[in-house]
XYZ file of C-alpha atoms in Angstrom:
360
model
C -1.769 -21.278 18.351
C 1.475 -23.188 19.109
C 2.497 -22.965 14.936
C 1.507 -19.393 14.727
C 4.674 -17.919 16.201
C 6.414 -20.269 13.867
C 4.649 -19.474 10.798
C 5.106 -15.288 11.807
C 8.526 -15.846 12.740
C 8.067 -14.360 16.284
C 5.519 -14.096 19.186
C 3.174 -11.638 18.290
C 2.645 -9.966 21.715
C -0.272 -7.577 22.308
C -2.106 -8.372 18.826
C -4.590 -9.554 16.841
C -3.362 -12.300 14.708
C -6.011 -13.444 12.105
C -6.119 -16.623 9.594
C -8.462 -16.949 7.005
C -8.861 -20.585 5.844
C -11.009 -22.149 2.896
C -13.037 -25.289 3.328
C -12.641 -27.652 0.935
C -14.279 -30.995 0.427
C -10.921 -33.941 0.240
C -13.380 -36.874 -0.046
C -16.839 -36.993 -0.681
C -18.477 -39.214 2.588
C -20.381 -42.085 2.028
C -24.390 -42.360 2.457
C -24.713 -41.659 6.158
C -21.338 -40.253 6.682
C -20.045 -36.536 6.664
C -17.565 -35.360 3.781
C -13.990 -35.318 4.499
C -13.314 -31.351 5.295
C -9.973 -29.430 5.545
C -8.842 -25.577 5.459
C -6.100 -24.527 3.085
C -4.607 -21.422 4.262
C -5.718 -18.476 2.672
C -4.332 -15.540 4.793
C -2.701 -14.649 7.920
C -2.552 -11.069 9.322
C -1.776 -9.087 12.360
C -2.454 -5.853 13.757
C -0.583 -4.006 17.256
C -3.122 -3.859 20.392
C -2.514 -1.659 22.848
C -5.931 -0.833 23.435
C -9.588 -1.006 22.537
C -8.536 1.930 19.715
C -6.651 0.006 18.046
C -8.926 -3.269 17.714
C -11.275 -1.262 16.138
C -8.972 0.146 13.514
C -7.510 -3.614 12.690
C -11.149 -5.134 12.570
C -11.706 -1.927 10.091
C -8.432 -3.175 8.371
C -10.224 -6.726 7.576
C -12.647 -5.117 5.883
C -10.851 -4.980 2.135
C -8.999 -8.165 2.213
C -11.952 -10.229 3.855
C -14.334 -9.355 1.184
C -11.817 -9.989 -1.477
C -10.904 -13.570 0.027
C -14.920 -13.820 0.303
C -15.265 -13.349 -3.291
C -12.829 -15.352 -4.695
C -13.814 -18.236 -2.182
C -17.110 -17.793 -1.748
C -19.309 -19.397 1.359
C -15.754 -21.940 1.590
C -14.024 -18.778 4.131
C -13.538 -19.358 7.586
C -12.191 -16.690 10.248
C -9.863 -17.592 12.919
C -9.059 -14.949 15.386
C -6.379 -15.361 18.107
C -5.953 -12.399 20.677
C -2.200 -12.053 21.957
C -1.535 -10.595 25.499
C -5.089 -9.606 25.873
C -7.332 -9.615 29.423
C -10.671 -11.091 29.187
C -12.280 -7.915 28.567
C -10.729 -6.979 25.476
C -11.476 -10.446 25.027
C -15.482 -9.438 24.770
C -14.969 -6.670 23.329
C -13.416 -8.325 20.483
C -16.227 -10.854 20.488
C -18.759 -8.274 19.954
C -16.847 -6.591 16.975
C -15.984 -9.859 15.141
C -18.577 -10.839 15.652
C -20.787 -8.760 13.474
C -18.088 -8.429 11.019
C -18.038 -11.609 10.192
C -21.913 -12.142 9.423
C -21.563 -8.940 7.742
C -19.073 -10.131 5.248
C -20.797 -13.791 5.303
C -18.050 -15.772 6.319
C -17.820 -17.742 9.673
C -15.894 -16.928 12.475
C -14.790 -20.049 13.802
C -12.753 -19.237 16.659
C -11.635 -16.512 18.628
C -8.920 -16.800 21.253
C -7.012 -15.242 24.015
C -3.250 -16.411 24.054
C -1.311 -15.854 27.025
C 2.250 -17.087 27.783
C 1.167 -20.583 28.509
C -2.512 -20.852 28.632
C -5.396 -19.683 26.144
C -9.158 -19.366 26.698
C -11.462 -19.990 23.919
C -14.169 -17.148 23.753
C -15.632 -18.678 20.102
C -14.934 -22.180 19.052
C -16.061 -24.635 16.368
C -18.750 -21.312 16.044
C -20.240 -21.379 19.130
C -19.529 -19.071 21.782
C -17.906 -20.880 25.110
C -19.047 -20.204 28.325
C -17.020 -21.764 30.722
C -14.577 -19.035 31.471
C -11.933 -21.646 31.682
C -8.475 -20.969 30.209
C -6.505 -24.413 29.113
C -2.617 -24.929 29.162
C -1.398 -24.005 25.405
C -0.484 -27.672 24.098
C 3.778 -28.295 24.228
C 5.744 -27.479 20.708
C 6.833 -31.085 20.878
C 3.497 -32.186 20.891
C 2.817 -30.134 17.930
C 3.685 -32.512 14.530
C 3.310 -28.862 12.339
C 5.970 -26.853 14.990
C 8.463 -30.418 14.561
C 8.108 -29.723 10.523
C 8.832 -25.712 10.669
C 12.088 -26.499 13.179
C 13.204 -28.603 10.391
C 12.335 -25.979 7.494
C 14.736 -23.503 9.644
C 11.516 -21.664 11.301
C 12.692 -20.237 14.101
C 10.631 -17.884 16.764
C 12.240 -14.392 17.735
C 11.221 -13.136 21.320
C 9.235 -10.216 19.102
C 8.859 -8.466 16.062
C 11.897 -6.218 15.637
C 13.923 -8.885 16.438
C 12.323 -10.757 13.722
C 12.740 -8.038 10.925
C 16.212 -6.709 12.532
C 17.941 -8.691 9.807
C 16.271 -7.282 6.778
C 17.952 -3.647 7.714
C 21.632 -5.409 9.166
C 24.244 -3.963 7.292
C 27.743 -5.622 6.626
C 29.717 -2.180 6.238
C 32.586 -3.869 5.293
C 31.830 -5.760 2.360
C 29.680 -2.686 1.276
C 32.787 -0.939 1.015
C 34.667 -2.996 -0.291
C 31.720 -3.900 -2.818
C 31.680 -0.228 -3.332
C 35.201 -0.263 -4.311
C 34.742 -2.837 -6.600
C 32.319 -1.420 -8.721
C 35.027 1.527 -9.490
C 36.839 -1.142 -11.923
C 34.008 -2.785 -13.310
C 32.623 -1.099 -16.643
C 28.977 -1.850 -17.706
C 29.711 -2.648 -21.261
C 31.598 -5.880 -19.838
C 29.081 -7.229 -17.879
C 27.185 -10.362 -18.828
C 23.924 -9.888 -17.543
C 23.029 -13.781 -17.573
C 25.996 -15.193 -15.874
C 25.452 -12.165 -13.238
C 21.987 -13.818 -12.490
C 23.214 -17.264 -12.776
C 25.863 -16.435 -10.383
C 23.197 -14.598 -7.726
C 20.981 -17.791 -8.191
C 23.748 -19.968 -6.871
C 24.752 -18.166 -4.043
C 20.763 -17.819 -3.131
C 19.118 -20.494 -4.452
C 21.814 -22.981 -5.185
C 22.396 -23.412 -1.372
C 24.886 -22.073 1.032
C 27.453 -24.546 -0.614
C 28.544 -22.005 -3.151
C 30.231 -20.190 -0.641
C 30.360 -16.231 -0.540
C 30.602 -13.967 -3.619
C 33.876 -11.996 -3.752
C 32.924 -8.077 -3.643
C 33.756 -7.655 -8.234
C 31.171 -10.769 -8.216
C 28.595 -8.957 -5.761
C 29.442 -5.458 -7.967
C 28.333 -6.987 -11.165
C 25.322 -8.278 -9.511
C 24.786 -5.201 -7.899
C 25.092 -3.530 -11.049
C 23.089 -5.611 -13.378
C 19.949 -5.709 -10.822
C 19.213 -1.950 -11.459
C 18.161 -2.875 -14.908
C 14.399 -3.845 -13.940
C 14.058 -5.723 -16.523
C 16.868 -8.348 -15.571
C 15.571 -7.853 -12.082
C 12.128 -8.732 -13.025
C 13.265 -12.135 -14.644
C 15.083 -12.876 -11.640
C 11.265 -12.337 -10.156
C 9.902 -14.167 -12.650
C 11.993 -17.311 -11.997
C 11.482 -16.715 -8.486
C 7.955 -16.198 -8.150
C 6.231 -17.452 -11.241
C 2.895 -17.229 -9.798
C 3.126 -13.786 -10.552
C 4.279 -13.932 -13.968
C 6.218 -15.591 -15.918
C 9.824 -15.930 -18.090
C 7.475 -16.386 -21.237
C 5.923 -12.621 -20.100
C 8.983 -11.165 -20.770
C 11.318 -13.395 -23.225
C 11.351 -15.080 -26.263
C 11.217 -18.889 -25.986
C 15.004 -19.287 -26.818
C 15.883 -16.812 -23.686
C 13.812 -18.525 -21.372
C 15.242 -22.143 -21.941
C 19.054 -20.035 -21.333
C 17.467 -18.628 -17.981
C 16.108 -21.233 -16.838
C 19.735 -23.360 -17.440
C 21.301 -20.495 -15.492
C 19.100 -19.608 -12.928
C 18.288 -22.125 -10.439
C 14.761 -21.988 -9.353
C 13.451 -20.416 -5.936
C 14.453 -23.375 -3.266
C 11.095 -23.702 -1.272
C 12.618 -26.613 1.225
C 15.096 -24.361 2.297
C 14.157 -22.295 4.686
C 17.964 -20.625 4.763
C 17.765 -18.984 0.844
C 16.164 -15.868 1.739
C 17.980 -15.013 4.693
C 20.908 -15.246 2.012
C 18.930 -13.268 -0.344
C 18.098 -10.705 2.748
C 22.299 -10.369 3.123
C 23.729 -9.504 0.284
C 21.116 -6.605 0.494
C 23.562 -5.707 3.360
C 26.861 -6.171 1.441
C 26.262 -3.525 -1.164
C 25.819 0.315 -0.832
C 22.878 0.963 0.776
C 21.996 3.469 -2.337
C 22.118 0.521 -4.573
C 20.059 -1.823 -2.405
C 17.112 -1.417 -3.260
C 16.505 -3.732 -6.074
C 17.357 -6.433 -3.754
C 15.776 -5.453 -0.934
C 12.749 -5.293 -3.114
C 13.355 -9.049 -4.625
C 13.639 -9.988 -1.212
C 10.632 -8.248 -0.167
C 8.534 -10.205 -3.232
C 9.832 -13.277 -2.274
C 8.452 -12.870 1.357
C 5.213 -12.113 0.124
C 5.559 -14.956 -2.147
C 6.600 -17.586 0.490
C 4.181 -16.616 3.496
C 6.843 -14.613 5.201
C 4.497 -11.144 5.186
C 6.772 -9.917 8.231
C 9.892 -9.545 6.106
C 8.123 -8.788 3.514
C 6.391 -5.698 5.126
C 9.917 -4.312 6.121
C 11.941 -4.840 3.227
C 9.292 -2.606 1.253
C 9.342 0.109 4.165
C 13.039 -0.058 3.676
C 12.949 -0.172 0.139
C 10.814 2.961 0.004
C 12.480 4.792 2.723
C 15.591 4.733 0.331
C 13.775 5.200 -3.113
C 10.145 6.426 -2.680
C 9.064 6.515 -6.433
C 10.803 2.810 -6.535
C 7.649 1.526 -8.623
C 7.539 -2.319 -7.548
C 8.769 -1.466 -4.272
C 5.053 0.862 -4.393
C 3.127 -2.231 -5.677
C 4.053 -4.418 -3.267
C 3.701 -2.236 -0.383
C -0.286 -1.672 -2.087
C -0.475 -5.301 -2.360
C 0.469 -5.728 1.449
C -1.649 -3.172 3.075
C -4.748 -4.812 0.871
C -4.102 -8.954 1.290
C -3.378 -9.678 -2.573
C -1.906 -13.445 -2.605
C 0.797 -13.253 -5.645
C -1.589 -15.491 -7.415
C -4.527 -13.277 -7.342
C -5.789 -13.266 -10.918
C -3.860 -16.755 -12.325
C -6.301 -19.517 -11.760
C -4.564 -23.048 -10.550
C -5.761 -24.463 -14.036
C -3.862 -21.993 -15.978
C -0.516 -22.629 -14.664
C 0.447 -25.100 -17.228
C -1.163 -23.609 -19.856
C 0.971 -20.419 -19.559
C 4.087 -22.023 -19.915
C 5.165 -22.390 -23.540
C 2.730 -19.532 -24.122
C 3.771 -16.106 -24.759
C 1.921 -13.416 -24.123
C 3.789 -10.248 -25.013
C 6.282 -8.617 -23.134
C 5.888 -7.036 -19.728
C 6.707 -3.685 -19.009
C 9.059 -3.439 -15.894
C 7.583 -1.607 -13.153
């Protein structure tokens, strides 16, 4: 409850906020003794509440990704269900909807939870219904080791949700212009794809260090992401557990890119805000290609808030934008970027190629 806001990057006011975990055996217990259990995160959603309505139509939601989590982790998935802003009766109300849905899909629902500002009352926990009626003082951030380790990872919590996604649609209208002028003087035939990339990895993934690109810089960028194939090996670099470098290029290619292109920085919590801005400091009819790398990195990285409105932004300026349209379908149905590439095969893809992939 207290890492929640942290993990969403907000307080999720008036919702349902949902996390599916799987169980998973660490160390098998001695004769006599239990087995060692944790839950590795498998998804977190949330849906608006402003009234019974509506928790009805997000329990509805569940339906698809739930049984597609219960597939690929069988028996293993656990529900836990934390209600936002809600009075007691809701409260019930949810109780006897998630209730059913749960045995319905065969997992467990483990808990289920009001959250107010700074008390919660358990309705389900460890299973078991409660019946004591007795709401509990929500435990201090500082006391929290998880909430100390996301304030050092740069994990802020907005007051609410459009605060939260307000930077994915801020707009620097000066650099875009002067971006926009820039790309007047620079013809496509001199533009070196690879050092474009290389230079857009160091200003995102390379760390705030390699200070600000100048607006002919951010024009060749800008310019070279609208070929979806370049963009997709920027994707490819930064997200590789949805596919690959050897997907698209030949071995030699990949060892240039991978000189060139830093990899995506997962202990900084700072590189996609970066990513998120230079989205801003181009014309907004060019955009899109980064809004929608930002957007796939989101997804990639947990951060399904941002990710959610960087493809309604992407779409809203290019509907038939094609992987803009996949990941807004893999959103609205809980896909994991991994879905499809089992752990084992990880290393076995690399050094493997298997055919080019067409851009979408």
């Amino acid at each position: 409850m207290t890492a929640l806001p942290h993990l969403l990057g907000y307080r999720p006011g008036h919702s349902l906020v949902v996390v599916a975990t799987a169980v998973e055996t660490t160390a098998p217990g001695r004769p006599g003794r239990a087995d060692r259990l944790r839950g590795r995160m498998a998804m977190t959603t949330r849906a608006d509440l402003a009234g019974p309505d509506d928790l009805d139509q997000a329990v509805e939601l569940l339906a698809g990704p739930v049984a597609r989590l219960r597939r690929r982790h069988g028996h293993r998935l656990v529900l836990h269900c934390f209600l936002w802003d809600a009075d007691e009766e809701l409260g019930r109300l949810a109780a006897a909807r998630l209730g059913p849905f749960a045995d319905a899909h065969e997992v467990a629902l483990n808990d289920l939870v009001l959250v107010g500002t700074d008390a919660y009352l358990p309705l389900v926990e460890a299973g078991e219904p409660v019946q004591d009626g007795r709401w509990r003082p929500l435990p201090s951030p500082a006391d929290v080791p998880l909430v100390a380790d996301l304030v050092l990872r740069g994990r802020g919590v907005a007051p609410g949700r459009d605060d939260a996604v307000a930077v994915v649609r801020a707009r620097d209208e000066e650099t875009s212009r002067a971006t926009e002028a820039a790309l007047r003087e620079v013809a496509p035939g001199e533009l070196d794809g690879l050092q474009a990339l290389g230079a857009l990895g160091r200003w995102v993934a390379g760390g705030s260090f390699a200070g600000p690109p100048t607006p002919r810089e951010l024009a060749a960028v800008t310019l070279v992401l609208q070929d979806r194939t370049l963009r997709d090996v920027v994707l490819a670099r930064w997200l590789p557990q949805l596919f690959t470098l050897d997907d698209l290029l030949e071995p030699s290619a990949v060892e240039l890119v991978e000189d060139l292109l830093p990899a995506w920085p997962g202990d900084d919590g700072e590189a996609l805000g970066r990513l998120i801005a230079l989205a801003g400091q181009v014309p907004l009819d060019l955009s899109v290609p980064f809004v929608t790398l930002a957007g796939l990195v989101a997804w990639g990285t947990g951060e399904g808030t941002l990710a959610n409105e960087a493809a309604d932004l992407a779409l809203e300026l290019e509907p038939d934008y094609r992987m803009a349209q996949l990941l807004r379908q893999a959103l609205e149905h809980g896909l994991p970027p991994d879905l499809g590439v089992a752990a084992t095969d990880a290393g076995a893809r690399r050094g493997r190629r298997r055919g080019r992939g067409r851009a979408a």
